[in-house]
XYZ file of C-alpha atoms in Angstrom:
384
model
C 0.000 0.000 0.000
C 1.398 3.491 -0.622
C -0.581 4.715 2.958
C -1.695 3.526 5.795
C -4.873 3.002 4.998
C -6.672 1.214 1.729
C -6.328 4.652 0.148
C -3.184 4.638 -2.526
C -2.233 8.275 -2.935
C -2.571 9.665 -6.251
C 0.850 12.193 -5.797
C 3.180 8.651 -4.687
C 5.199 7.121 -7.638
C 7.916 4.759 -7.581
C 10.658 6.875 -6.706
C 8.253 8.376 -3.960
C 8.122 4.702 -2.820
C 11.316 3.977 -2.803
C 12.266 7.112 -1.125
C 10.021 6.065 1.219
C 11.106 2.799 2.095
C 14.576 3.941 2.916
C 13.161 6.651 5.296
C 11.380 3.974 6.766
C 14.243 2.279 7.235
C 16.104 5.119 8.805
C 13.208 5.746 11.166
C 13.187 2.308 12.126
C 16.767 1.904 12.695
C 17.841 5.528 14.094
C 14.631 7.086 15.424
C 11.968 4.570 16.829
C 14.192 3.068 19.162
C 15.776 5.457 20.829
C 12.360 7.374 21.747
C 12.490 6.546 25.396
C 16.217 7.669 26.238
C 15.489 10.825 24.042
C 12.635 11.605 26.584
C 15.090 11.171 29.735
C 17.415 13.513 28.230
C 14.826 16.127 27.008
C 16.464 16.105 23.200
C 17.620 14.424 20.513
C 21.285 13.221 19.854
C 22.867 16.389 17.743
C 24.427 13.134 15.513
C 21.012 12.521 14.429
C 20.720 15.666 12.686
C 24.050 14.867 10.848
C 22.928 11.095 10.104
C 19.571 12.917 8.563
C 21.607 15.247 6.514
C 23.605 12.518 5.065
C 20.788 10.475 4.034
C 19.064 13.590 2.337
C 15.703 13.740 4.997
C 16.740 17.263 6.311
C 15.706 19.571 3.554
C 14.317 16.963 0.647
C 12.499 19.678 -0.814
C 14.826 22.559 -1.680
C 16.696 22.655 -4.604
C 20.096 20.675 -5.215
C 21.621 24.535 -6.067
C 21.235 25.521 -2.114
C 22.424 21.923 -1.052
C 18.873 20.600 -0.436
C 18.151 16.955 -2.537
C 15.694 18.804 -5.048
C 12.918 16.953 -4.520
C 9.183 18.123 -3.813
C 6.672 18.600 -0.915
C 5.491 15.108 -1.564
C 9.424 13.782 -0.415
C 8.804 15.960 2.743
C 5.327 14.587 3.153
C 6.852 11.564 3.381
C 9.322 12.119 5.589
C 6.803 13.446 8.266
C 4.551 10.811 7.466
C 6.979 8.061 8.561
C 8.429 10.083 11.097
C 4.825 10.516 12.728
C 3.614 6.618 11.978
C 7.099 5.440 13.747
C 6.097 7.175 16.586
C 8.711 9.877 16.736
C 7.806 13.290 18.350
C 11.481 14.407 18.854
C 12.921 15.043 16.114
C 12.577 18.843 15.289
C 12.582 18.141 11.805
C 9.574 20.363 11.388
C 10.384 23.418 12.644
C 13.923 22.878 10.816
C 12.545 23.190 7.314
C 9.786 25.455 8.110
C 13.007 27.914 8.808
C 14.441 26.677 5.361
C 11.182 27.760 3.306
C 11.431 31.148 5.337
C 14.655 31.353 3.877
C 14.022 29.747 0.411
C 11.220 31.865 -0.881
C 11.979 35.060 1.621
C 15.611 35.155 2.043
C 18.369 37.042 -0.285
C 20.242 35.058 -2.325
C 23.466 35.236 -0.319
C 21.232 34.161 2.589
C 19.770 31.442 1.128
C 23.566 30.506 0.195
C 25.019 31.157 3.115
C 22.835 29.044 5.493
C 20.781 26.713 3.477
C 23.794 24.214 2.468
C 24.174 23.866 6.170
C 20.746 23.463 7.431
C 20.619 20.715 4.573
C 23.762 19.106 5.790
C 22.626 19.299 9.443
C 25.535 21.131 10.228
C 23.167 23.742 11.630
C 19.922 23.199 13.676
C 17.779 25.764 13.273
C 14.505 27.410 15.368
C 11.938 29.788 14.913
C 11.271 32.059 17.877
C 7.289 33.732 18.015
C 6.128 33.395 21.147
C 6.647 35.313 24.175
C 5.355 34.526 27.817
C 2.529 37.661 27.029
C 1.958 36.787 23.536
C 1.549 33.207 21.940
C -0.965 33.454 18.606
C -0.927 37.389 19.395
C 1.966 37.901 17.132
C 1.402 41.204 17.249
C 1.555 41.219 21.431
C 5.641 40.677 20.857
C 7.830 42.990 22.799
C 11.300 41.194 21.805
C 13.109 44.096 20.140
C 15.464 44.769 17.959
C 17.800 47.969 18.013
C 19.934 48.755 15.105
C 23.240 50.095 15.440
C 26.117 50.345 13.009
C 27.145 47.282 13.094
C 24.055 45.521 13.135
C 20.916 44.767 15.545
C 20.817 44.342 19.361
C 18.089 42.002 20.341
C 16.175 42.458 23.469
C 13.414 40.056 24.984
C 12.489 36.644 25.729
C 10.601 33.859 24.064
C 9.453 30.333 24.864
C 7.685 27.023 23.648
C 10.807 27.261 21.308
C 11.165 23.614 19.730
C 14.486 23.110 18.914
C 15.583 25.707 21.226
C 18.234 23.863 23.496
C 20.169 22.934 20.143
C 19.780 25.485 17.627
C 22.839 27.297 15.896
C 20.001 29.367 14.096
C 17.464 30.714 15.268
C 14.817 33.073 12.781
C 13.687 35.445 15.473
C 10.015 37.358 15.248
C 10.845 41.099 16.834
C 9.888 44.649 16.312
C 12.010 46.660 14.728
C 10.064 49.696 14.982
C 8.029 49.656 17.974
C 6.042 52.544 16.772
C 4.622 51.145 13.435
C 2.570 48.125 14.505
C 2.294 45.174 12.352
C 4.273 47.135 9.837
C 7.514 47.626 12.282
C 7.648 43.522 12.850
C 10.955 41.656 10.874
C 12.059 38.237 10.868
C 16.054 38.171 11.759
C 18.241 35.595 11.442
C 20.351 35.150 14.923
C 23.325 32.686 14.779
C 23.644 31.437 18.710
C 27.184 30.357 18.767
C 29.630 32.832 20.510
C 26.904 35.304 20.727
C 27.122 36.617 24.212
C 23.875 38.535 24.752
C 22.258 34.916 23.386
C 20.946 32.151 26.137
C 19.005 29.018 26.326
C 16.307 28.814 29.476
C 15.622 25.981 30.861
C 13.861 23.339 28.757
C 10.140 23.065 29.662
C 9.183 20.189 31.653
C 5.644 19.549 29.143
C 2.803 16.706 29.241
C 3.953 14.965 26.179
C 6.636 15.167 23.631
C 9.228 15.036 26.354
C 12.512 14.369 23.659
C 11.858 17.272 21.527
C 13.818 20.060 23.240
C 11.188 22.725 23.782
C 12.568 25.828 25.570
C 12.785 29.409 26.943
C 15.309 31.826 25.090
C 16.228 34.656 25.926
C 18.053 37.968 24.529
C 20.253 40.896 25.542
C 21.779 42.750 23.354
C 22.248 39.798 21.294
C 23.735 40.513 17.908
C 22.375 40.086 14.560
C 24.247 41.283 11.554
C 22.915 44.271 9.368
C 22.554 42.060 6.311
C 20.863 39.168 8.199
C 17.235 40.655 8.595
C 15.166 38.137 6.426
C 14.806 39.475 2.787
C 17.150 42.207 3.691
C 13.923 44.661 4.265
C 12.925 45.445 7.293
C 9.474 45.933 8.374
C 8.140 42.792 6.295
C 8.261 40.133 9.176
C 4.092 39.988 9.750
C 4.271 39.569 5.546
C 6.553 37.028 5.234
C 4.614 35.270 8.147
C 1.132 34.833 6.737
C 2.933 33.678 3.355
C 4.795 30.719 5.098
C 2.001 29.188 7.469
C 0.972 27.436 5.298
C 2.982 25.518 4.889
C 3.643 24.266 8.203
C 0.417 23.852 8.791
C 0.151 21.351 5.933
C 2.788 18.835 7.989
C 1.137 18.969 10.855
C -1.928 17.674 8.760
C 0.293 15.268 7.720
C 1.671 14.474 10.326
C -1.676 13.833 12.200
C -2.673 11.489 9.384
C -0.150 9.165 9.866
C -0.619 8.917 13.762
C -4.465 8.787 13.113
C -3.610 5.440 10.919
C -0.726 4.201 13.636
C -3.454 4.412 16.257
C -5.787 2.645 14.254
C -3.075 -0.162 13.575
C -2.432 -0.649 16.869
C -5.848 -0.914 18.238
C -7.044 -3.783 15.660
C -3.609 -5.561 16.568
C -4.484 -4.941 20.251
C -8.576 -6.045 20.034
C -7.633 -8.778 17.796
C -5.455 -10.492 20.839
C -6.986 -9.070 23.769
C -10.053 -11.738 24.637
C -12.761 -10.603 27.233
C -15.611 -12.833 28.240
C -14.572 -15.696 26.327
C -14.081 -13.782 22.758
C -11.747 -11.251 21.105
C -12.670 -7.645 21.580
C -12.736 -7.303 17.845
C -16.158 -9.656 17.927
C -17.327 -7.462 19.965
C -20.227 -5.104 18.446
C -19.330 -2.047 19.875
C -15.683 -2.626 19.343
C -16.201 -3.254 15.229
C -18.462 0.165 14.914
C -15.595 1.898 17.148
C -12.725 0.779 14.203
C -15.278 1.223 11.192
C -15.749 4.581 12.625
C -11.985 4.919 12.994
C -11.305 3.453 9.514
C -14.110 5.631 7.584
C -12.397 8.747 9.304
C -8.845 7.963 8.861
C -9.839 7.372 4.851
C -11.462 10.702 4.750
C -8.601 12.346 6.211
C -5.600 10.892 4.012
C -7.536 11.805 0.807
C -8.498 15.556 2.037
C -4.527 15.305 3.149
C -3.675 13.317 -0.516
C -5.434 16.695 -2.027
C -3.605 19.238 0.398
C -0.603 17.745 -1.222
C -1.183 17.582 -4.331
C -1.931 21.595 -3.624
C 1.014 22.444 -2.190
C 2.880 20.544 -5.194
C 1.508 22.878 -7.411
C 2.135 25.526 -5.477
C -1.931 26.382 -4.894
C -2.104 25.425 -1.248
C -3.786 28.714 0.649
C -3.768 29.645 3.948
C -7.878 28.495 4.626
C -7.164 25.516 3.440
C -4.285 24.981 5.300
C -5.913 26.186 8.475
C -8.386 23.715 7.628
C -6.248 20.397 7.671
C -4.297 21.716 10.575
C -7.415 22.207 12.949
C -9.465 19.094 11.493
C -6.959 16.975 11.638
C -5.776 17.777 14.924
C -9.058 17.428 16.205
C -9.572 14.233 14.577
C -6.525 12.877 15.581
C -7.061 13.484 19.997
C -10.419 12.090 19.049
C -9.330 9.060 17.380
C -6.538 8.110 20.138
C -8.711 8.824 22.852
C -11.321 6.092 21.402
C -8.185 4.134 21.052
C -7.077 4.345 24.629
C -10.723 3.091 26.086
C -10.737 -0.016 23.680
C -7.384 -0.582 25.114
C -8.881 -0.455 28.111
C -6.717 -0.248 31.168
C -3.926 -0.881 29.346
C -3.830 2.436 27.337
C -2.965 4.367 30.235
C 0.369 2.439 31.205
C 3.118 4.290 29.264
C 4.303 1.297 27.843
C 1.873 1.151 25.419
C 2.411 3.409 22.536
C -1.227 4.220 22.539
C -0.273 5.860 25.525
C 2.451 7.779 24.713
C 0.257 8.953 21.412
C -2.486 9.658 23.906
C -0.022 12.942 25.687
C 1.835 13.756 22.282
C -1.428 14.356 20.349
C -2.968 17.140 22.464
C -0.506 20.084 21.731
C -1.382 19.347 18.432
C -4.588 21.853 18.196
C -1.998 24.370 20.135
C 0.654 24.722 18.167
C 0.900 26.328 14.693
C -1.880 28.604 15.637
C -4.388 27.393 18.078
C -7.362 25.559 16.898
C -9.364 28.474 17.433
C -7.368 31.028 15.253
C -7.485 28.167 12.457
C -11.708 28.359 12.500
C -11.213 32.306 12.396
C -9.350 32.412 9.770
C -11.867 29.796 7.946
C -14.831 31.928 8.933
C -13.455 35.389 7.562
C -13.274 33.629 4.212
C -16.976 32.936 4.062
């Protein structure tokens, strides 16, 4: 099957599928297992990000020119896809080539030559700092500052819920530029962490669930940003470059939320097909079989609204309602599916050492991050 689910997708071809089968492989042999000391340790080993870069996973979607492998969205969906069905929630991935489209389609050239090649390699880790303690979907609540001086920009403030945070050598940093002009003072810089004094990591945030991604609190004084590394080399165009990138973001973590829709659903018929109760397995079970055909009927729905999503961003048509749309459905869908999967596990879905379990406290930041759930439906409804 090219998914999960009895649901080929239209954008996979044979290289897609072989591509895919060595990511799987990767996941299987560097990722998966390695989920629970990742967790202890609050962050992946920095030799993963290397091991990625070698095999091509980091930026599969930017062209061969900036040292990405050239591929498309659909190698990326694919990558998050098997990252997500292997049960990974560590590996800031994500957030890494979300910074790489910021740069890609908003950076200068000698930015995008400068820093791409290395995010591609994995040489560099890179972040993207937006919220603040006072402002998380407020983007325009920020108060992190930036100050320019002759020799460049002096950032001032503090952010958190930074994934990535604890090992980035990049971080894109949302501050205001000109505090006076509102949306229209707001620019995206480009802060490189090593031996940059006024730079330091917090502490990183002790959260419900996705415990081995390195979420944290950074903060700025007078930390310095080159004149020629504000993103696009214009200042003033942060909230603009913003609202053009979302979408794409949001698009993986529809993705994403696919493929751990489908692993829940895996599990559970594995699960209700052992598990006997009252002389039979749960599976017989009447109210168990209308739970899965449920499950099944909305996972199917999902990974061909998701097939179409990217398909759109392929052809480079993928908007931001639609976007908003997959992110908030799909999140939705997904804490509803894995909570129905938890109670069919019964109590077994609560120990940790189920990975129904562990899917159970990763899913729920899901409708947080990348805009809140709510945001998502307001942007839907303005479009009506």
């Amino acid at each position: 099957m090219d998914t999960f689910v009895d649901s080929p997708s239209p954008w996979m071809n044979e290289e897609l599928r072989s591509f895919r089968d060595a990511v799987r492989r990767f996941v299987a042999g560097e990722i998966t297992p390695h989920q629970d000391r990742w967790r202890a340790q609050q962050h992946v080993d920095r030799d993963l990000w290397r091991k990625a870069g070698a095999m091509g996973l980091l930026l599969a979607d930017i062209p061969e020119e900036y040292g990405g492998a050239g591929g498309s969205f659909a190698h990326m969906a694919v990558v998050f896809g098997e990252l997500s069905y292997g049960g990974d929630t560590a590996f800031g991935i994500h957030v890494h080539a979300i910074v790489a489209h910021y740069l890609l389609n908003q950076g200068t050239e000698e930015q995008k030559r400068k820093y791409l090649p290395r995010l591609a390699s994995g040489e560099m880790i890179a972040a993207i700092a937006m919220s603040e303690p006072g402002a998380g979907s407020d983007l325009k609540g920020i108060r992190t500052t930036a100050v320019r001086t002759p020799d460049g920009y002096r950032v001032s403030g503090s952010k958190t819920f930074i994934s990535n945070g604890y090992l980035a050598d990049l971080v894109l940093v949302v501050a205001k530029t000109d505090p006076a002009a509102g949306a229209r003072g707001v620019s995206l810089l480009l802060l490189e962490t090593r031996d940059n004094p006024g730079f330091r990591v917090g502490r990183i945030l002790e959260k419900v669930g996705q415990k081995g991604q390195d979420t944290c609190e950074l903060f700025f004084d007078e930390a310095h940003v080159p004149l020629d590394n504000v993103l696009g080399g214009e200042e003033g165009r942060g909230f603009a470059h913003l609202m053009t990138e979302l979408p794409y973001e949001r698009t993986i973590l529809g993705v994403c939320g696919v493929a751990a829709i489908e692993r829940a659903l895996a599990l559970t018929v594995a699960h209700t097909r052992e598990r006997k109760a009252f002389g039979q397995a749960l599976i017989e079970m009447q109210n168990t079989r209308f739970v899965l055909a449920e499950i099944k009927t909305e996972a199917t729905v999902a990974r061909i609204f998701m097939d179409r999503c990217v398909e759109d961003m392929m052809a480079g048509r993928m908007d931001t309602v639609r976007a908003s749309m997959a992110k908030y459905w799909i999140s939705d869908l997904q804490c509803k599916v894995v909570d129905q999967c938890v109670q069919l596990f019964g109590g077994y879905g609560y120990m940790l050492e189920y990975p129904i379990a562990q899917m159970y406290v990763d899913a729920r930041v899901q409708r947080i991050y990348g805009g809140a759930n709510e945001i998502m439906k307001e942007i839907i409804a303005r479009s009506l």
